């Protein structure tokens, strides 16, 4: 063996060296032999060949050796990996590495000799010749010849290389057993004599050559000998693995018989036995544990143009048999087969995929042979990211492919379809296919029974994915036929599920798809609706459809009841497989005496009644979805619209045999499926062209031509002749327009030699030499950075997937691209304009724009941004759970009877049925309409209410609870004030309103009323002589503060989707962990006065309590601030009626792509408001956002492109609970984690003259710099900047605005900034109708100068972070801040009355923070020094110096970018795990105000030393991680 190996290695080396040496000679001669145009300039041509020839032989050996080394190394590497084209790739690389440099080297070497012999005339002629070739006359003569050498090399090397590779490809075709093992090309006994000779098949096959028809006959005999259906299914699978053409031809010739074998019901049995019957893998297996490898795994199946059709399943709801895990791959394969069989898609251009997310099937989990993931099925965010990784990868790899979703579970099928359908060509057969084919049957049945679509009544039993999909299709058809709205059309459909008839009162138990079909409870009062029979009896349907998988659900009693009322009942028991059908067609026919029109989900034989035979139509999706797929594929449709589906349904219904003979089937037979597919495909293509979604060019417009065009592109199972071909020879390969494959390329043969130790040693030794040479050559590339990738989930409007880093981001780096940083600053300072600000404000505040009801405003915002120059702007929707007001009442009731009557929750005017109350005061619950304030009197103004408040009707005594803080309630408990069963009367202020209600609820109170008093208004009050708005700056007495009652400090965002985005169809949680269960109302102090006065003299006075209870602001109105409770004969009746809905919210997202796409600066402001106005909150920020974007747009028009990417966001739903931003962050968390540098938020941009800011300490330096560049609107000394007049205090981050999700959940450094009122300012009417344009114009910002000032600060802050080569962060400030925060914790523990708390030590944490501070100081110094070096001019010849500086800057910036993320703790805070930041969070009982080290402070408050020690360890680990990041 060793001797043979030596011989082999020696022969290989000598052969390659000789070939390369001789190749040099041949190459040299060829350079001289080719026409002068392709050689050196003609004056030298006569003697060039001699020089070239000698030079070629002289320098050939070293390059021949290099070629041999390269081949040996690569050949070994590829063969070790079993690469099918190992030698081909090795030769190609060897030629490039050896011969190309060789050619360029010796051609350059002849220049001196050539020029030494050239005369002046020849040199002049050279100049003329080279100028014609595009070579500059400015070059020297030697440079001319250098370029000419390269010119020759390109023209000569590549044809020679192509010839060599083509020769190789002809010599390396697969032959023999390899060809017989390929199911795509194997013909078995049908290989011709010529093919047997050419591919080395003699001796491997019997001598007789058979036809395909003869093979089919033999295969059918073998098939027929199998004893049962599953055995036949297994036989067919085996055949497919051996010979695809024979497999498809056999099925095509026996389609009726075999359809139930290869598809339902037998395929269901095969899927259940997948792991036990498994022999050979087919399709693509993706599992959720390898989410990061989805792209690579999918890429193995071809090039972008190779795949037309992808069928994907997650195996959760297979054919009515439930969760089958990884075995679901067989349903994807079956659907792919059916599409090829029925619609002629090429089998090699389809791909079956299974997404293995685990399984909840206990039988599979305990099966030792189960091949899938042995874990419970993964759901929620991780599942969505996995599916999205597949979809995005499929779109990138196979952009022309049509995606077919199959057998996804109920929670996901419709949701995923709705998510991706607007963006890609996709289809869900369970939702749409079942609906389409059923609708076609319904339309045919209605035609036979002479019932109009607009008159029919339908019951669907089983309201899951398939049932609601059918309902949708029927509803849409009714709407299209009658011009009814979809809502009215849905009233003709009754959906029944496990609980009975779907009713609106079932609320959250209804899926997203079921909501449209839930009936009003009033329709069914006192009518039984819990079972199908009762519903049938009441509705008297024309049509009864079963998708329940409940066997025998259609009983004789039900069918006969239905038949009483309609002449031709249409009954479709559709559940699969057969054993799960709702009724046997034979029984249905007998019970209706032959009158029923029947279609089933699986094939049934004809049935007889009274001597007459009736055909049973199979409501088989296979008659529909293949044609739809074919139409979408051939038209290259960008999407699949509702109208395209309707066109398919009509085409299918028109082919119903029952239209000619009522006793025939309602749907055409599957035997005719190819003809059906042609008709459907044509209809789909026509509609796609009409809607302009077809991207294929040259689609015929004449019907006959279109028919021919479709048919000629349908694949037929026929054998094609095989022959060897050269690589560049026109292969005649099939594409989507080729009916028959004329020529087929065959893959490479098996390897001839095994690899002995000696062979391996020689190859590795040679390869190592080459590798060292390459390393030395490529060493500078090692200086370039690699992207620190932490995952990504980008939307279609985000930058590309990679940073695209070269030596530096653009040629002007470190200066701004095409526009200097100073020029950019000048634009940002010069552009914002007061008149524009006023214009934007007037638009935003002109009418109501409550969350979920401001789509027009979102679209307007998008259009403005695009006009400004941010073309990449999209409206992004989320389906969120929120409430809208229906009605309310608050009345003070009184009776002369006294006593301790019970609290009553359902009698508005009575506490006891035996006691009559009279209304002492009826609260208006309205704000005054003011002539001076135009929007205060709008007809559609929004009522006073609380977001996320509970509906309820309660009547009870009441108690004054001060501000309703946690401490206030503790004071009341200590004072033995009776709270349980009472209604709380609280003032606004102190803490977030939702937490007032939360604490009242926890203490057993049954309602909360919150009023806005003057106490928080400082000196500007009516009591102090100021006139009230609109006449003066004091608060209008009727103003009411609306707002959210959500428990904001527990979790913001949609309360039904905590921690994951609220997309259509996602699982919904019980919201009551984060929203109240007792009713609440906001009122004015005008309405509060009678209630507070009713407490005068009852209970202790507030003045008897501690300092936090003093004052109140209404003493001058006669209020003594007694606590109560009110006497039992004085009660409040509180009525709050809210409608809870799941409705879309609309974020507007705009992007300016930077040259560094993985460093992103985000700017955000919310757009929604509780009222028509919102001039301060939020639209002063919206105005600033528009002017800021307009300013950046002007810079873009001047050629500027930012260094870093900028993302702008106009959020919706902030007021309810930061919903729009929270859902967006939850969806794009992986992308944000890898890319986001900072988030800059402006909520209240302008509410007065005082600048304020709260920020992550990382941003302190940047905000100081930005405010130093903007002149203050209220200068006392000329030239004063905002920084000069601002105290410089930067608050800690709490909550209450859209920065919360970025800072506290994603760990993105954030800042919130704006101008607010000072003690001299007019009172701002927060969340009131008087937060209006008129108030702003008169009191808030008379000249609109502060709007412009905040715009400039915001823009300059953004520009600083976007454009500076080193991100303007400061980790030293952060570390010092940590030390300050820890000292507060230490002081808090020391002041605790508990000796155990006083004894707690934080020394380890103190040491860790001190160590971080030292590293932070060093790091910031290094960053500052690096920034200085970067700004210095670097000569061109020191280009690598500049590149190294960029790499260092990139590394520094990555540390700055990821620093804040080091303080996230995956487990979240105790009791509120959504909050992940260990340093910052809203106070548990404050909501707005920020808390520092919340884990520690809350543990100290709870007196829990164990928790303190645990949180100390957690925070210490975070601090050390941050330190390590800076050290690395």
PDB file of N, CA and C in Angstrom, residues 238-270:
ATOM      1  N   UNK A 238     -40.593   3.719  -1.703  1.00  0.00           N
ATOM      2  CA  UNK A 238     -39.366   3.064  -2.134  1.00  0.00           C
ATOM      3  C   UNK A 238     -39.110   3.294  -3.618  1.00  0.00           C
ATOM      4  N   UNK A 239     -40.146   3.230  -4.419  1.00  0.00           N
ATOM      5  CA  UNK A 239     -39.986   3.472  -5.848  1.00  0.00           C
ATOM      6  C   UNK A 239     -39.528   4.903  -6.117  1.00  0.00           C
ATOM      7  N   UNK A 240     -40.083   5.838  -5.389  1.00  0.00           N
ATOM      8  CA  UNK A 240     -39.696   7.233  -5.578  1.00  0.00           C
ATOM      9  C   UNK A 240     -38.218   7.436  -5.274  1.00  0.00           C
ATOM     10  N   UNK A 241     -37.695   6.677  -4.327  1.00  0.00           N
ATOM     11  CA  UNK A 241     -36.289   6.792  -3.971  1.00  0.00           C
ATOM     12  C   UNK A 241     -35.376   6.183  -5.027  1.00  0.00           C
ATOM     13  N   UNK A 242     -35.968   5.377  -5.945  1.00  0.00           N
ATOM     14  CA  UNK A 242     -35.159   4.715  -6.966  1.00  0.00           C
ATOM     15  C   UNK A 242     -35.303   5.339  -8.344  1.00  0.00           C
ATOM     16  N   UNK A 243     -36.538   5.703  -8.719  1.00  0.00           N
ATOM     17  CA  UNK A 243     -36.783   6.139 -10.091  1.00  0.00           C
ATOM     18  C   UNK A 243     -37.978   7.078 -10.095  1.00  0.00           C
ATOM     19  N   UNK A 244     -37.720   8.374 -10.112  1.00  0.00           N
ATOM     20  CA  UNK A 244     -38.792   9.367  -9.995  1.00  0.00           C
ATOM     21  C   UNK A 244     -39.745   9.340 -11.180  1.00  0.00           C
ATOM     22  N   UNK A 245     -39.221   9.237 -12.376  1.00  0.00           N
ATOM     23  CA  UNK A 245     -40.082   9.258 -13.558  1.00  0.00           C
ATOM     24  C   UNK A 245     -41.054   8.093 -13.533  1.00  0.00           C
ATOM     25  N   UNK A 246     -40.568   6.898 -13.207  1.00  0.00           N
ATOM     26  CA  UNK A 246     -41.439   5.727 -13.131  1.00  0.00           C
ATOM     27  C   UNK A 246     -42.488   5.912 -12.035  1.00  0.00           C
ATOM     28  N   UNK A 247     -42.082   6.474 -10.915  1.00  0.00           N
ATOM     29  CA  UNK A 247     -43.001   6.731  -9.805  1.00  0.00           C
ATOM     30  C   UNK A 247     -44.162   7.614 -10.243  1.00  0.00           C
ATOM     31  N   UNK A 248     -43.846   8.745 -10.868  1.00  0.00           N
ATOM     32  CA  UNK A 248     -44.908   9.670 -11.287  1.00  0.00           C
ATOM     33  C   UNK A 248     -45.750   9.094 -12.424  1.00  0.00           C
ATOM     34  N   UNK A 249     -45.115   8.373 -13.324  1.00  0.00           N
ATOM     35  CA  UNK A 249     -45.866   7.791 -14.442  1.00  0.00           C
ATOM     36  C   UNK A 249     -46.844   6.741 -13.946  1.00  0.00           C
ATOM     37  N   UNK A 250     -46.426   5.923 -12.980  1.00  0.00           N
ATOM     38  CA  UNK A 250     -47.307   4.900 -12.425  1.00  0.00           C
ATOM     39  C   UNK A 250     -48.527   5.543 -11.766  1.00  0.00           C
ATOM     40  N   UNK A 251     -48.319   6.568 -10.978  1.00  0.00           N
ATOM     41  CA  UNK A 251     -49.443   7.233 -10.315  1.00  0.00           C
ATOM     42  C   UNK A 251     -50.355   7.901 -11.342  1.00  0.00           C
ATOM     43  N   UNK A 252     -49.760   8.546 -12.318  1.00  0.00           N
ATOM     44  CA  UNK A 252     -50.565   9.237 -13.318  1.00  0.00           C
ATOM     45  C   UNK A 252     -51.483   8.264 -14.062  1.00  0.00           C
ATOM     46  N   UNK A 253     -50.972   7.084 -14.349  1.00  0.00           N
ATOM     47  CA  UNK A 253     -51.778   6.102 -15.093  1.00  0.00           C
ATOM     48  C   UNK A 253     -52.837   5.442 -14.218  1.00  0.00           C
ATOM     49  N   UNK A 254     -52.692   5.531 -12.901  1.00  0.00           N
ATOM     50  CA  UNK A 254     -53.651   4.889 -11.984  1.00  0.00           C
ATOM     51  C   UNK A 254     -54.044   5.892 -10.897  1.00  0.00           C
ATOM     52  N   UNK A 255     -54.312   7.108 -11.318  1.00  0.00           N
ATOM     53  CA  UNK A 255     -54.486   8.207 -10.374  1.00  0.00           C
ATOM     54  C   UNK A 255     -55.644   7.983  -9.415  1.00  0.00           C
ATOM     55  N   UNK A 256     -56.789   7.607  -9.930  1.00  0.00           N
ATOM     56  CA  UNK A 256     -57.967   7.441  -9.093  1.00  0.00           C
ATOM     57  C   UNK A 256     -57.719   6.422  -7.989  1.00  0.00           C
ATOM     58  N   UNK A 257     -57.070   5.360  -8.349  1.00  0.00           N
ATOM     59  CA  UNK A 257     -56.818   4.272  -7.405  1.00  0.00           C
ATOM     60  C   UNK A 257     -55.755   4.641  -6.378  1.00  0.00           C
ATOM     61  N   UNK A 258     -54.729   5.325  -6.821  1.00  0.00           N
ATOM     62  CA  UNK A 258     -53.556   5.525  -5.964  1.00  0.00           C
ATOM     63  C   UNK A 258     -53.576   6.822  -5.161  1.00  0.00           C
ATOM     64  N   UNK A 259     -54.519   7.704  -5.498  1.00  0.00           N
ATOM     65  CA  UNK A 259     -54.499   9.002  -4.841  1.00  0.00           C
ATOM     66  C   UNK A 259     -54.652   8.856  -3.330  1.00  0.00           C
ATOM     67  N   UNK A 260     -55.525   7.987  -2.899  1.00  0.00           N
ATOM     68  CA  UNK A 260     -55.737   7.810  -1.461  1.00  0.00           C
ATOM     69  C   UNK A 260     -54.580   7.076  -0.797  1.00  0.00           C
ATOM     70  N   UNK A 261     -53.686   6.503  -1.614  1.00  0.00           N
ATOM     71  CA  UNK A 261     -52.519   5.818  -1.071  1.00  0.00           C
ATOM     72  C   UNK A 261     -51.388   6.801  -0.821  1.00  0.00           C
ATOM     73  N   UNK A 262     -51.172   7.683  -1.775  1.00  0.00           N
ATOM     74  CA  UNK A 262     -50.052   8.624  -1.619  1.00  0.00           C
ATOM     75  C   UNK A 262     -50.445   9.858  -0.822  1.00  0.00           C
ATOM     76  N   UNK A 263     -51.747  10.035  -0.597  1.00  0.00           N
ATOM     77  CA  UNK A 263     -52.234  11.194   0.155  1.00  0.00           C
ATOM     78  C   UNK A 263     -53.235  10.688   1.183  1.00  0.00           C
ATOM     79  N   UNK A 264     -54.116  11.541   1.625  1.00  0.00           N
ATOM     80  CA  UNK A 264     -55.077  11.134   2.639  1.00  0.00           C
ATOM     81  C   UNK A 264     -55.997  10.037   2.118  1.00  0.00           C
ATOM     82  N   UNK A 265     -56.333   9.016   2.891  1.00  0.00           N
ATOM     83  CA  UNK A 265     -56.026   8.902   4.326  1.00  0.00           C
ATOM     84  C   UNK A 265     -54.749   8.143   4.652  1.00  0.00           C
ATOM     85  N   UNK A 266     -54.192   7.405   3.651  1.00  0.00           N
ATOM     86  CA  UNK A 266     -53.073   6.512   3.955  1.00  0.00           C
ATOM     87  C   UNK A 266     -51.829   7.266   4.387  1.00  0.00           C
ATOM     88  N   UNK A 267     -51.607   8.430   3.803  1.00  0.00           N
ATOM     89  CA  UNK A 267     -50.422   9.197   4.167  1.00  0.00           C
ATOM     90  C   UNK A 267     -50.441   9.563   5.648  1.00  0.00           C
ATOM     91  N   UNK A 268     -51.636   9.738   6.214  1.00  0.00           N
ATOM     92  CA  UNK A 268     -51.739   9.991   7.644  1.00  0.00           C
ATOM     93  C   UNK A 268     -51.177   8.846   8.462  1.00  0.00           C
ATOM     94  N   UNK A 269     -51.467   7.610   8.049  1.00  0.00           N
ATOM     95  CA  UNK A 269     -50.906   6.444   8.742  1.00  0.00           C
ATOM     96  C   UNK A 269     -49.395   6.389   8.583  1.00  0.00           C
ATOM     97  N   UNK A 270     -48.921   6.737   7.388  1.00  0.00           N
ATOM     98  CA  UNK A 270     -47.478   6.735   7.150  1.00  0.00           C
ATOM     99  C   UNK A 270     -46.786   7.769   8.033  1.00  0.00           C
TER     100      UNK A 270
END
